[in-house]
Amino acid sequence: ATSSFRTPKHNTSVGGVINSKHLQNLAVDVVLDYKIEGNRLKEFCNNENLTCLEENKHYHIQIPKNA
Protein backbone atom coordinates (compact mmCIF):
# COMPACT_ATOMS: atom_id res chain seq x y z
CA ALA A 1 0.00 0.00 0.00
CA THR A 2 1.34 3.40 -0.92
CA SER A 3 -1.47 5.56 0.44
CA SER A 4 -4.44 5.17 2.74
CA PHE A 5 -5.74 7.86 5.13
CA ARG A 6 -4.73 11.38 4.17
CA THR A 7 -5.01 14.68 5.97
CA PRO A 8 -6.50 17.50 3.88
CA LYS A 9 -3.04 19.11 3.65
CA HIS A 10 -1.41 15.89 2.42
CA ASN A 11 -4.26 15.20 0.01
CA THR A 12 -3.79 18.63 -1.56
CA SER A 13 -0.02 18.18 -1.78
CA VAL A 14 -0.37 14.90 -3.73
CA GLY A 15 -3.02 16.28 -6.09
CA GLY A 16 -5.96 14.42 -4.54
CA VAL A 17 -9.51 15.48 -5.35
CA ILE A 18 -11.33 17.60 -2.79
CA ASN A 19 -13.83 14.84 -1.90
CA SER A 20 -11.24 12.03 -1.87
CA LYS A 21 -12.25 8.85 -0.04
CA HIS A 22 -8.70 8.89 1.39
CA LEU A 23 -9.85 11.75 3.65
CA GLN A 24 -12.47 9.44 5.18
CA ASN A 25 -10.10 6.46 5.38
CA LEU A 26 -12.25 4.66 2.77
CA ALA A 27 -9.58 4.29 0.09
CA VAL A 28 -6.17 2.77 -0.41
CA ASP A 29 -3.62 2.91 -3.24
CA VAL A 30 -1.49 -0.15 -3.96
CA VAL A 31 1.36 -0.96 -6.31
CA LEU A 32 1.59 -4.48 -7.71
CA ASP A 33 4.56 -6.20 -9.31
CA TYR A 34 2.76 -8.01 -12.12
CA LYS A 35 -0.14 -7.18 -14.42
CA ILE A 36 -1.79 -10.54 -13.69
CA GLU A 37 -2.04 -9.51 -10.03
CA GLY A 38 -3.91 -6.39 -11.14
CA ASN A 39 -6.43 -8.51 -13.02
CA ARG A 40 -6.97 -10.64 -9.91
CA LEU A 41 -7.28 -7.54 -7.76
CA LYS A 42 -9.92 -6.06 -10.08
CA GLU A 43 -11.86 -9.33 -10.03
CA PHE A 44 -11.69 -9.46 -6.22
CA CYS A 45 -12.87 -5.86 -5.92
CA ASN A 46 -15.76 -6.48 -8.29
CA ASN A 47 -16.86 -9.52 -6.26
CA GLU A 48 -16.64 -7.53 -3.01
CA ASN A 49 -18.49 -4.46 -4.34
CA LEU A 50 -15.36 -2.29 -4.24
CA THR A 51 -14.21 0.24 -6.80
CA CYS A 52 -10.80 -0.56 -8.30
CA LEU A 53 -9.23 1.94 -10.68
CA GLU A 54 -5.92 1.51 -12.44
CA GLU A 55 -4.12 4.86 -12.22
CA ASN A 56 -0.65 5.34 -13.68
CA LYS A 57 1.54 2.93 -11.69
CA HIS A 58 -0.91 2.02 -8.93
CA TYR A 59 -4.42 0.78 -8.24
CA HIS A 60 -6.89 2.90 -6.30
CA ILE A 61 -9.42 0.90 -4.26
CA GLN A 62 -12.35 2.49 -2.46
CA ILE A 63 -15.62 1.62 -0.81
CA PRO A 64 -18.42 1.56 -1.61
CA LYS A 65 -18.36 0.64 -5.29
CA ASN A 66 -19.00 3.52 -7.72
CA ALA A 67 -18.97 6.06 -4.93
XYZ file of C-alpha atoms in Angstrom:
67
model
C 0.000 0.000 0.000
C 1.344 3.401 -0.919
C -1.473 5.565 0.438
C -4.440 5.172 2.744
C -5.743 7.859 5.135
C -4.727 11.385 4.168
C -5.014 14.675 5.973
C -6.498 17.499 3.878
C -3.044 19.113 3.649
C -1.409 15.893 2.422
C -4.265 15.203 0.010
C -3.791 18.632 -1.558
C -0.022 18.178 -1.784
C -0.374 14.903 -3.731
C -3.025 16.284 -6.086
C -5.962 14.423 -4.537
C -9.513 15.477 -5.346
C -11.333 17.601 -2.788
C -13.825 14.838 -1.901
C -11.242 12.034 -1.871
C -12.248 8.854 -0.041
C -8.704 8.894 1.392
C -9.855 11.749 3.647
C -12.474 9.435 5.182
C -10.105 6.461 5.381
C -12.254 4.663 2.767
C -9.578 4.287 0.087
C -6.169 2.769 -0.413
C -3.621 2.906 -3.240
C -1.490 -0.150 -3.955
C 1.364 -0.962 -6.314
C 1.590 -4.482 -7.707
C 4.561 -6.200 -9.315
C 2.758 -8.010 -12.117
C -0.139 -7.179 -14.421
C -1.793 -10.544 -13.687
C -2.039 -9.506 -10.027
C -3.912 -6.393 -11.138
C -6.431 -8.508 -13.015
C -6.966 -10.637 -9.911
C -7.283 -7.537 -7.762
C -9.921 -6.059 -10.081
C -11.859 -9.334 -10.029
C -11.692 -9.465 -6.220
C -12.873 -5.865 -5.921
C -15.756 -6.482 -8.286
C -16.857 -9.522 -6.264
C -16.641 -7.533 -3.011
C -18.491 -4.459 -4.337
C -15.361 -2.287 -4.237
C -14.212 0.243 -6.804
C -10.798 -0.558 -8.297
C -9.228 1.938 -10.680
C -5.921 1.511 -12.444
C -4.124 4.862 -12.222
C -0.648 5.341 -13.683
C 1.541 2.931 -11.691
C -0.910 2.023 -8.928
C -4.420 0.782 -8.242
C -6.893 2.904 -6.296
C -9.422 0.897 -4.262
C -12.352 2.488 -2.462
C -15.625 1.623 -0.808
C -18.425 1.561 -1.610
C -18.362 0.641 -5.293
C -19.000 3.525 -7.724
C -18.973 6.059 -4.934
